[in-house]
Amino acid sequence: TDANGCLINQSTVVRVGSNPQAGLVYQPVCLGSPIQLTSQATNSTGSIIMEEIDPGDGSGSQTASQISHVYNAIGPWNAQHVVQTEFGCVDTVQQPVLLFDVPQATFSVNPDEGCAPLCPQFTDNSTVQNATIAAWNWTANGMNFAGTANPSHCFENPGSYQVGLEVTSSDGCTAVAPNTHQLTVYPNPVAAFSYDPAVATMDNPLVTYENRSDLGNSFLWTFFDGSTQTGEVVTYNYLDTGRYCVTLQV
């Protein structure tokens, strides 16, 4: 009311901003892959004018509502999300971020050399955090030969084989063993020999046996009476007539 008794009405519209709710969401990925940290901030009154996301690994914050980041370990990492509205209202939240571990692939082979057929036992020694090894791909010279954890496989043909292993975790992360194992399969010798004379007599009872085998380097001769000799050339003196069996093991 003024001095003359007149009434004056005056009104002011006051806007009151609400408190925002910060929040982050993400889909776990395998270690080494980029992960998306995405704002899920909400606010009922007023606009959100600033957002910052800090991955929590010391790399620093970024002003954005979504970032892509590569962590150097599975965590958990405490990512931080800060939001501010046009009214200056601020909210901060921390979101634990845990990645899927990538397996450490390794294996052993026993034996890794021998004569054909060589049938070694393969043993998976791979490890992974917070998961299990769920799939295996064993290869020899690039060709798959088994898909179980600890297979046995026979290599029929002589030669060298580079054996590798790829494993997949229950989270779907894959890894290849950094080192291959070499298998060496040796050909088997073929035993053969000659003897002279072809027919011995009591006047000439001494027979000479000579190795004619392929690939042999040790030789064991066994005669009818159980006696044995070694070497590539041996002799035997027969004391009686008859037919006699001689065996050569190479």
PDB file of N, CA, C and O in Angstrom, residues 161-192:
ATOM      1  N   TYR A 161      56.738 -81.205 -36.820  1.00  0.00           N
ATOM      2  CA  TYR A 161      55.421 -80.602 -36.642  1.00  0.00           C
ATOM      3  C   TYR A 161      55.526 -79.474 -35.619  1.00  0.00           C
ATOM      4  O   TYR A 161      56.038 -79.688 -34.515  1.00  0.00           O
ATOM      5  N   GLN A 162      55.037 -78.283 -35.988  1.00  0.00           N
ATOM      6  CA  GLN A 162      54.949 -77.170 -35.052  1.00  0.00           C
ATOM      7  C   GLN A 162      53.546 -77.181 -34.439  1.00  0.00           C
ATOM      8  O   GLN A 162      52.560 -76.945 -35.121  1.00  0.00           O
ATOM      9  N   VAL A 163      53.499 -77.458 -33.137  1.00  0.00           N
ATOM     10  CA  VAL A 163      52.215 -77.587 -32.440  1.00  0.00           C
ATOM     11  C   VAL A 163      51.897 -76.286 -31.722  1.00  0.00           C
ATOM     12  O   VAL A 163      52.743 -75.724 -31.008  1.00  0.00           O
ATOM     13  N   GLY A 164      50.677 -75.800 -31.911  1.00  0.00           N
ATOM     14  CA  GLY A 164      50.217 -74.581 -31.257  1.00  0.00           C
ATOM     15  C   GLY A 164      48.894 -74.800 -30.559  1.00  0.00           C
ATOM     16  O   GLY A 164      48.198 -75.798 -30.791  1.00  0.00           O
ATOM     17  N   LEU A 165      48.530 -73.855 -29.688  1.00  0.00           N
ATOM     18  CA  LEU A 165      47.279 -73.944 -28.927  1.00  0.00           C
ATOM     19  C   LEU A 165      46.633 -72.574 -28.836  1.00  0.00           C
ATOM     20  O   LEU A 165      47.286 -71.586 -28.480  1.00  0.00           O
ATOM     21  N   GLU A 166      45.341 -72.521 -29.143  1.00  0.00           N
ATOM     22  CA  GLU A 166      44.507 -71.343 -28.888  1.00  0.00           C
ATOM     23  C   GLU A 166      43.423 -71.742 -27.908  1.00  0.00           C
ATOM     24  O   GLU A 166      42.768 -72.774 -28.081  1.00  0.00           O
ATOM     25  N   VAL A 167      43.236 -70.930 -26.863  1.00  0.00           N
ATOM     26  CA  VAL A 167      42.215 -71.224 -25.861  1.00  0.00           C
ATOM     27  C   VAL A 167      41.215 -70.072 -25.793  1.00  0.00           C
ATOM     28  O   VAL A 167      41.537 -68.926 -26.118  1.00  0.00           O
ATOM     29  N   THR A 168      39.999 -70.417 -25.360  1.00  0.00           N
ATOM     30  CA  THR A 168      38.935 -69.431 -25.183  1.00  0.00           C
ATOM     31  C   THR A 168      38.368 -69.587 -23.789  1.00  0.00           C
ATOM     32  O   THR A 168      38.076 -70.706 -23.355  1.00  0.00           O
ATOM     33  N   SER A 169      38.215 -68.451 -23.092  1.00  0.00           N
ATOM     34  CA  SER A 169      37.690 -68.492 -21.726  1.00  0.00           C
ATOM     35  C   SER A 169      36.170 -68.575 -21.741  1.00  0.00           C
ATOM     36  O   SER A 169      35.515 -68.379 -22.773  1.00  0.00           O
ATOM     37  N   SER A 170      35.591 -68.840 -20.569  1.00  0.00           N
ATOM     38  CA  SER A 170      34.131 -68.873 -20.435  1.00  0.00           C
ATOM     39  C   SER A 170      33.514 -67.494 -20.659  1.00  0.00           C
ATOM     40  O   SER A 170      32.305 -67.387 -20.868  1.00  0.00           O
ATOM     41  N   ASP A 171      34.325 -66.423 -20.630  1.00  0.00           N
ATOM     42  CA  ASP A 171      33.847 -65.072 -20.939  1.00  0.00           C
ATOM     43  C   ASP A 171      33.986 -64.742 -22.420  1.00  0.00           C
ATOM     44  O   ASP A 171      33.629 -63.641 -22.841  1.00  0.00           O
ATOM     45  N   GLY A 172      34.549 -65.677 -23.206  1.00  0.00           N
ATOM     46  CA  GLY A 172      34.684 -65.450 -24.637  1.00  0.00           C
ATOM     47  C   GLY A 172      35.984 -64.796 -25.065  1.00  0.00           C
ATOM     48  O   GLY A 172      36.127 -64.411 -26.225  1.00  0.00           O
ATOM     49  N   CYS A 173      36.957 -64.684 -24.149  1.00  0.00           N
ATOM     50  CA  CYS A 173      38.247 -64.086 -24.488  1.00  0.00           C
ATOM     51  C   CYS A 173      39.199 -65.177 -24.985  1.00  0.00           C
ATOM     52  O   CYS A 173      39.270 -66.254 -24.391  1.00  0.00           O
ATOM     53  N   THR A 174      39.924 -64.888 -26.056  1.00  0.00           N
ATOM     54  CA  THR A 174      40.810 -65.880 -26.668  1.00  0.00           C
ATOM     55  C   THR A 174      42.266 -65.463 -26.522  1.00  0.00           C
ATOM     56  O   THR A 174      42.588 -64.277 -26.411  1.00  0.00           O
ATOM     57  N   ALA A 175      43.133 -66.463 -26.538  1.00  0.00           N
ATOM     58  CA  ALA A 175      44.577 -66.225 -26.490  1.00  0.00           C
ATOM     59  C   ALA A 175      45.280 -67.377 -27.178  1.00  0.00           C
ATOM     60  O   ALA A 175      44.824 -68.526 -27.130  1.00  0.00           O
ATOM     61  N   VAL A 176      46.395 -67.067 -27.813  1.00  0.00           N
ATOM     62  CA  VAL A 176      47.230 -68.056 -28.483  1.00  0.00           C
ATOM     63  C   VAL A 176      48.520 -68.204 -27.688  1.00  0.00           C
ATOM     64  O   VAL A 176      49.131 -67.208 -27.291  1.00  0.00           O
ATOM     65  N   ALA A 177      48.911 -69.440 -27.436  1.00  0.00           N
ATOM     66  CA  ALA A 177      50.175 -69.681 -26.737  1.00  0.00           C
ATOM     67  C   ALA A 177      51.302 -69.011 -27.510  1.00  0.00           C
ATOM     68  O   ALA A 177      51.418 -69.201 -28.727  1.00  0.00           O
ATOM     69  N   PRO A 178      52.132 -68.210 -26.823  1.00  0.00           N
ATOM     70  CA  PRO A 178      53.162 -67.445 -27.543  1.00  0.00           C
ATOM     71  C   PRO A 178      54.252 -68.317 -28.158  1.00  0.00           C
ATOM     72  O   PRO A 178      54.912 -67.888 -29.102  1.00  0.00           O
ATOM     73  N   ASN A 179      54.437 -69.507 -27.633  1.00  0.00           N
ATOM     74  CA  ASN A 179      55.478 -70.390 -28.147  1.00  0.00           C
ATOM     75  C   ASN A 179      54.869 -71.702 -28.635  1.00  0.00           C
ATOM     76  O   ASN A 179      54.017 -72.285 -27.963  1.00  0.00           O
ATOM     77  N   THR A 180      55.309 -72.133 -29.810  1.00  0.00           N
ATOM     78  CA  THR A 180      54.907 -73.447 -30.302  1.00  0.00           C
ATOM     79  C   THR A 180      55.902 -74.492 -29.806  1.00  0.00           C
ATOM     80  O   THR A 180      56.998 -74.164 -29.361  1.00  0.00           O
ATOM     81  N   HIS A 181      55.487 -75.744 -29.876  1.00  0.00           N
ATOM     82  CA  HIS A 181      56.365 -76.862 -29.537  1.00  0.00           C
ATOM     83  C   HIS A 181      56.645 -77.662 -30.802  1.00  0.00           C
ATOM     84  O   HIS A 181      55.728 -77.955 -31.570  1.00  0.00           O
ATOM     85  N   GLN A 182      57.901 -78.012 -31.004  1.00  0.00           N
ATOM     86  CA  GLN A 182      58.245 -78.805 -32.177  1.00  0.00           C
ATOM     87  C   GLN A 182      58.237 -80.282 -31.835  1.00  0.00           C
ATOM     88  O   GLN A 182      58.861 -80.720 -30.870  1.00  0.00           O
ATOM     89  N   LEU A 183      57.521 -81.036 -32.648  1.00  0.00           N
ATOM     90  CA  LEU A 183      57.539 -82.491 -32.572  1.00  0.00           C
ATOM     91  C   LEU A 183      58.387 -83.037 -33.715  1.00  0.00           C
ATOM     92  O   LEU A 183      58.281 -82.557 -34.851  1.00  0.00           O
ATOM     93  N   THR A 184      59.195 -84.023 -33.423  1.00  0.00           N
ATOM     94  CA  THR A 184      59.999 -84.662 -34.458  1.00  0.00           C
ATOM     95  C   THR A 184      59.646 -86.146 -34.497  1.00  0.00           C
ATOM     96  O   THR A 184      59.808 -86.851 -33.497  1.00  0.00           O
ATOM     97  N   VAL A 185      59.129 -86.581 -35.640  1.00  0.00           N
ATOM     98  CA  VAL A 185      58.741 -87.980 -35.830  1.00  0.00           C
ATOM     99  C   VAL A 185      59.751 -88.619 -36.774  1.00  0.00           C
ATOM    100  O   VAL A 185      59.906 -88.196 -37.931  1.00  0.00           O
ATOM    101  N   TYR A 186      60.447 -89.618 -36.258  1.00  0.00           N
ATOM    102  CA  TYR A 186      61.497 -90.268 -37.048  1.00  0.00           C
ATOM    103  C   TYR A 186      60.925 -91.442 -37.834  1.00  0.00           C
ATOM    104  O   TYR A 186      60.037 -92.154 -37.354  1.00  0.00           O
ATOM    105  N   PRO A 187      61.461 -91.675 -39.033  1.00  0.00           N
ATOM    106  CA  PRO A 187      61.039 -92.863 -39.793  1.00  0.00           C
ATOM    107  C   PRO A 187      61.584 -94.125 -39.149  1.00  0.00           C
ATOM    108  O   PRO A 187      62.642 -94.111 -38.519  1.00  0.00           O
ATOM    109  N   ASN A 188      60.863 -95.196 -39.282  1.00  0.00           N
ATOM    110  CA  ASN A 188      61.313 -96.478 -38.742  1.00  0.00           C
ATOM    111  C   ASN A 188      62.310 -97.133 -39.700  1.00  0.00           C
ATOM    112  O   ASN A 188      62.161 -97.074 -40.929  1.00  0.00           O
ATOM    113  N   PRO A 189      63.350 -97.799 -39.157  1.00  0.00           N
ATOM    114  CA  PRO A 189      64.284 -98.509 -40.026  1.00  0.00           C
ATOM    115  C   PRO A 189      63.619 -99.747 -40.649  1.00  0.00           C
ATOM    116  O   PRO A 189      62.642-100.274 -40.108  1.00  0.00           O
ATOM    117  N   VAL A 190      64.171-100.167 -41.748  1.00  0.00           N
ATOM    118  CA  VAL A 190      63.713-101.387 -42.413  1.00  0.00           C
ATOM    119  C   VAL A 190      64.853-102.404 -42.340  1.00  0.00           C
ATOM    120  O   VAL A 190      65.916-102.199 -42.938  1.00  0.00           O
ATOM    121  N   ALA A 191      64.640-103.470 -41.568  1.00  0.00           N
ATOM    122  CA  ALA A 191      65.711-104.448 -41.335  1.00  0.00           C
ATOM    123  C   ALA A 191      65.878-105.371 -42.541  1.00  0.00           C
ATOM    124  O   ALA A 191      64.900-105.854 -43.120  1.00  0.00           O
ATOM    125  N   ALA A 192      67.140-105.585 -42.871  1.00  0.00           N
ATOM    126  CA  ALA A 192      67.470-106.528 -43.954  1.00  0.00           C
ATOM    127  C   ALA A 192      68.941-106.900 -43.814  1.00  0.00           C
ATOM    128  O   ALA A 192      69.745-106.123 -43.294  1.00  0.00           O
TER     129      ALA A 192
END
